[in-house]
């Protein structure tokens, strides 16, 4: 149980275009979803926290107009990288939690974004 | 500020035992998690500790001492597939997950 599906697994796009990444909780309702970015050989960096039906909370230094997050339902959150640049190339990972306490975060398989 | 420290890299031999330490300083504490992450993949959940003591799960065990702000992940009977990064994460008083930088574990035959 507790499966998180992330799509696409990898994407190559041209500089200036936008890319949408989807994150779905398949067998549970995710009240909160988290979006992370990870550069090679570095740890996870939290970008934003999204709660269903409300605006996402962005971490300091993350541009909310560039990284658009929508959490329209309890099973789906999307991250759109707008006007992508080569420096946005990274591994983007979503995770979802069904609550607090002992429930761990469940991660999607990640999306490898390459901007050329 | 909030901080989680773990060694950057460790090397161990196949079949042996290795202990990966994690120390933390956070605003409150609502549990500590260990995750395994293979290169190019997303993290997978290994263990959760919220009370002091040892939690055992097969070849993996995790220990917590809240008074010392300390945890360790113990891996026994190491296998080559255990080569990965191991991430320590603490949930603070706001239920935010604070992540360590991860420990890269290299297993040699």
Short mmCIF file of C-alpha atoms in Angstrom, two decimals:
data_model
loop_
_atom_site.label_atom_id
_atom_site.label_comp_id
_atom_site.label_asym_id
_atom_site.label_seq_id
_atom_site.Cartn_x
_atom_site.Cartn_y
_atom_site.Cartn_z
CA UNK A 1 0.00 0.00 0.00
CA UNK A 2 0.85 3.72 0.09
CA UNK A 3 2.00 4.09 -3.49
CA UNK A 4 2.91 7.44 -4.98
CA UNK A 5 3.11 7.68 -8.74
CA UNK A 6 5.12 10.42 -10.37
CA UNK A 7 5.09 11.19 -14.07
CA UNK A 8 7.08 11.61 -16.23
CA UNK A 9 10.18 9.75 -15.08
CA UNK A 10 12.38 11.89 -17.23
CA UNK A 11 11.91 14.81 -19.57
CA UNK A 12 14.13 16.84 -21.84
CA UNK A 13 12.91 20.28 -22.80
CA UNK A 14 14.23 23.35 -24.48
CA UNK A 15 15.13 26.48 -22.58
CA UNK A 16 12.16 28.79 -22.22
CA UNK A 17 9.50 26.09 -22.32
CA UNK A 18 7.38 24.83 -19.43
CA UNK A 19 7.21 21.35 -18.00
CA UNK A 20 4.49 19.83 -15.86
CA UNK A 21 5.18 17.02 -13.41
CA UNK A 22 2.35 15.03 -11.86
CA UNK A 23 2.30 13.33 -8.50
CA UNK A 24 -0.52 10.98 -7.58
CA UNK A 25 -1.25 9.04 -4.43
CA UNK A 26 -2.74 5.83 -5.75
CA UNK A 27 -4.20 4.10 -2.73
CA UNK A 28 -4.52 6.76 -0.06
CA UNK A 29 -5.63 10.33 0.31
CA UNK A 30 -2.73 12.71 0.63
CA UNK A 31 -3.67 15.77 2.60
CA UNK A 32 -0.17 17.10 2.18
CA UNK A 33 2.28 16.69 -0.65
CA UNK A 34 5.87 17.83 -0.72
CA UNK A 35 8.04 18.74 -3.66
CA UNK A 36 11.78 18.26 -3.44
CA UNK A 37 14.67 18.97 -5.71
CA UNK A 38 17.93 17.10 -5.59
CA UNK A 39 21.11 18.02 -7.37
CA UNK A 40 23.75 15.35 -7.97
CA UNK A 41 25.45 14.13 -4.81
CA UNK A 42 23.39 16.47 -2.66
CA UNK A 43 20.60 15.90 -0.22
CA UNK A 44 16.93 16.50 -0.78
CA UNK A 45 15.94 20.15 -0.78
CA UNK A 46 12.36 20.91 0.07
CA UNK A 47 10.88 23.30 -2.45
CA UNK A 48 7.31 23.60 -1.27
CA UNK A 49 4.53 22.04 0.72
CA UNK A 50 1.11 21.80 -0.81
CA UNK A 51 -2.11 21.17 1.02
CA UNK A 52 -5.20 20.12 -0.85
CA UNK A 53 -7.39 23.05 -1.72
CA UNK A 54 -5.04 25.76 -0.54
CA UNK A 55 -2.01 27.61 -1.80
CA UNK A 56 1.36 25.97 -1.54
CA UNK A 57 3.90 27.11 1.00
CA UNK A 58 7.24 27.74 -0.64
CA UNK A 59 10.61 27.48 1.01
CA UNK A 60 12.85 30.50 1.12
CA UNK A 61 14.60 31.08 -2.16
CA UNK A 62 12.11 29.13 -4.26
CA UNK A 63 10.29 31.31 -6.77
CA UNK A 64 6.58 30.60 -6.59
CA UNK A 65 5.95 32.16 -9.99
CA UNK A 66 8.50 29.88 -11.58
CA UNK A 67 7.52 26.67 -9.82
CA UNK A 68 3.74 26.54 -9.95
CA UNK A 69 2.16 24.00 -7.65
CA UNK A 70 -1.43 22.90 -7.80
CA UNK A 71 -3.00 20.44 -5.35
CA UNK A 72 -6.53 20.28 -6.64
CA UNK A 73 -7.51 16.98 -5.09
CA UNK A 74 -6.49 14.64 -2.32
CA UNK A 75 -4.74 12.38 -4.82
CA UNK A 76 -3.08 14.75 -7.26
CA UNK A 77 -0.52 17.51 -7.08
CA UNK A 78 1.30 19.05 -10.02
CA UNK A 79 4.51 21.01 -10.29
CA UNK A 80 5.00 23.16 -13.37
CA UNK A 81 8.45 24.51 -14.08
CA UNK A 82 7.80 27.61 -16.14
CA UNK A 83 10.27 29.15 -18.58
CA UNK A 84 12.79 26.47 -17.76
CA UNK A 85 16.49 27.22 -17.90
CA UNK A 86 19.47 24.85 -17.89
CA UNK A 87 20.09 25.58 -14.21
CA UNK A 88 16.65 24.09 -13.49
CA UNK A 89 17.96 20.72 -14.64
CA UNK A 90 17.64 18.50 -11.61
CA UNK A 91 15.92 15.51 -10.07
CA UNK A 92 12.47 16.49 -8.82
CA UNK A 93 10.78 14.22 -6.31
CA UNK A 94 7.33 14.42 -4.82
CA UNK A 95 6.23 12.80 -1.63
CA UNK A 96 2.93 12.43 0.10
CA UNK A 97 1.78 11.82 3.62
CA UNK A 98 -1.57 10.72 4.85
CA UNK A 99 -1.12 12.21 8.27
CA UNK A 100 1.29 12.86 11.06
CA UNK A 101 2.81 10.67 13.70
CA UNK A 102 4.38 7.44 12.57
CA UNK A 103 3.23 7.65 9.01
CA UNK A 104 6.29 8.08 6.83
CA UNK A 105 6.42 10.03 3.65
CA UNK A 106 5.99 7.98 0.54
CA UNK A 107 7.99 9.10 -2.42
CA UNK A 108 7.31 9.09 -6.10
CA UNK A 109 10.04 7.69 -8.32
CA UNK A 110 11.24 11.16 -9.24
CA UNK A 111 11.50 13.09 -12.49
CA UNK A 112 14.84 13.75 -14.11
CA UNK A 113 14.53 17.13 -15.87
CA UNK A 114 17.12 18.18 -18.41
CA UNK A 115 16.82 21.63 -19.94
CA UNK A 116 18.85 22.17 -23.07
CA UNK B 1 18.86 26.80 13.64
CA UNK B 2 17.93 23.26 12.88
CA UNK B 3 20.68 20.87 12.00
CA UNK B 4 21.17 17.21 11.26
CA UNK B 5 24.64 15.74 11.01
CA UNK B 6 25.64 12.42 9.54
CA UNK B 7 28.92 11.25 8.00
CA UNK B 8 29.32 12.00 4.33
CA UNK B 9 30.64 8.60 3.33
CA UNK B 10 31.39 5.22 4.85
CA UNK B 11 32.94 2.06 3.48
CA UNK B 12 32.26 -1.46 4.69
CA UNK B 13 32.85 -5.02 3.59
CA UNK B 14 30.23 -7.43 2.30
CA UNK B 15 28.94 -9.62 5.12
CA UNK B 16 30.05 -7.20 7.83
CA UNK B 17 28.12 -4.80 10.07
CA UNK B 18 28.05 -1.03 9.74
CA UNK B 19 26.59 1.68 11.96
CA UNK B 20 25.58 5.04 10.50
CA UNK B 21 25.21 7.78 13.08
CA UNK B 22 22.93 10.79 13.01
CA UNK B 23 22.85 13.67 15.47
CA UNK B 24 20.21 16.33 15.40
CA UNK B 25 19.31 19.71 16.83
CA UNK B 26 15.76 20.66 15.98
CA UNK B 27 12.90 22.77 17.22
CA UNK B 28 10.98 20.03 18.92
CA UNK B 29 10.88 16.38 18.02
CA UNK B 30 8.12 14.27 16.56
CA UNK B 31 10.00 11.29 15.28
CA UNK B 32 13.09 10.33 13.34
CA UNK B 33 13.13 8.53 10.02
CA UNK B 34 15.76 6.66 8.07
CA UNK B 35 15.49 6.39 4.31
CA UNK B 36 17.57 4.55 1.75
CA UNK B 37 18.26 6.14 -1.60
CA UNK B 38 19.97 4.40 -4.49
CA UNK B 39 21.63 6.63 -7.05
CA UNK B 40 19.11 8.17 -9.43
CA UNK B 41 16.15 6.85 -7.49
CA UNK B 42 13.74 8.27 -4.94
CA UNK B 43 14.20 7.52 -1.23
CA UNK B 44 12.49 4.51 0.28
CA UNK B 45 11.39 4.34 3.89
CA UNK B 46 13.44 2.15 6.22
CA UNK B 47 12.52 2.92 9.80
CA UNK B 48 10.84 5.23 12.25
CA UNK B 49 11.73 5.96 15.89
CA UNK B 50 9.84 8.21 18.24
CA UNK B 51 10.66 6.59 21.60
CA UNK B 52 14.09 5.82 22.96
CA UNK B 53 15.44 2.43 22.16
CA UNK B 54 16.11 0.04 19.36
CA UNK B 55 13.74 -0.87 16.54
CA UNK B 56 14.70 -3.98 14.63
CA UNK B 57 13.56 -4.85 11.15
CA UNK B 58 15.34 -7.80 9.65
CA UNK B 59 18.93 -6.89 8.83
CA UNK B 60 18.31 -3.25 9.67
CA UNK B 61 17.94 -1.74 13.14
CA UNK B 62 17.55 1.85 14.23
CA UNK B 63 18.29 3.32 17.62
CA UNK B 64 17.18 6.58 19.19
CA UNK B 65 18.24 8.58 22.23
CA UNK B 66 16.17 11.71 22.47
CA UNK B 67 18.12 13.13 25.41
CA UNK B 68 21.31 12.96 23.36
CA UNK B 69 19.75 13.99 20.06
CA UNK B 70 21.24 10.88 18.54
CA UNK B 71 20.25 8.00 16.35
CA UNK B 72 22.00 5.29 14.45
CA UNK B 73 21.10 2.89 11.70
CA UNK B 74 22.69 -0.53 12.00
CA UNK B 75 23.01 -2.72 8.95
CA UNK B 76 23.98 -6.36 9.43
CA UNK B 77 25.14 -9.02 6.99
CA UNK B 78 25.89 -6.37 4.42
CA UNK B 79 25.08 -7.12 0.82
CA UNK B 80 26.34 -5.37 -2.29
CA UNK B 81 22.82 -4.06 -2.92
CA UNK B 82 23.04 -2.11 0.34
CA UNK B 83 25.38 0.31 -1.41
CA UNK B 84 23.29 3.49 -1.33
CA UNK B 85 22.85 6.76 0.48
CA UNK B 86 21.14 6.66 3.84
CA UNK B 87 19.18 9.71 4.85
CA UNK B 88 18.29 10.67 8.40
CA UNK B 89 15.28 12.96 8.80
CA UNK B 90 13.67 14.46 11.89
CA UNK B 91 10.13 15.72 12.18
CA UNK B 92 10.12 18.91 14.21
CA UNK B 93 7.44 20.48 16.38
CA UNK B 94 5.67 21.82 13.29
CA UNK B 95 5.74 18.37 11.73
CA UNK B 96 8.22 19.59 9.15
CA UNK B 97 10.79 17.05 8.03
CA UNK B 98 14.35 18.23 8.42
CA UNK B 99 16.74 16.21 6.28
CA UNK B 100 20.34 15.29 6.81
CA UNK B 101 22.68 15.43 3.82
CA UNK B 102 22.85 11.65 3.68
CA UNK B 103 25.60 9.10 4.17
CA UNK B 104 26.92 7.37 1.09
CA UNK B 105 27.64 3.76 1.99
CA UNK B 106 30.09 1.88 -0.19
CA UNK B 107 30.17 -1.91 0.13
CA UNK B 108 33.30 -3.71 -1.00
CA UNK B 109 33.49 -7.43 -1.77
#
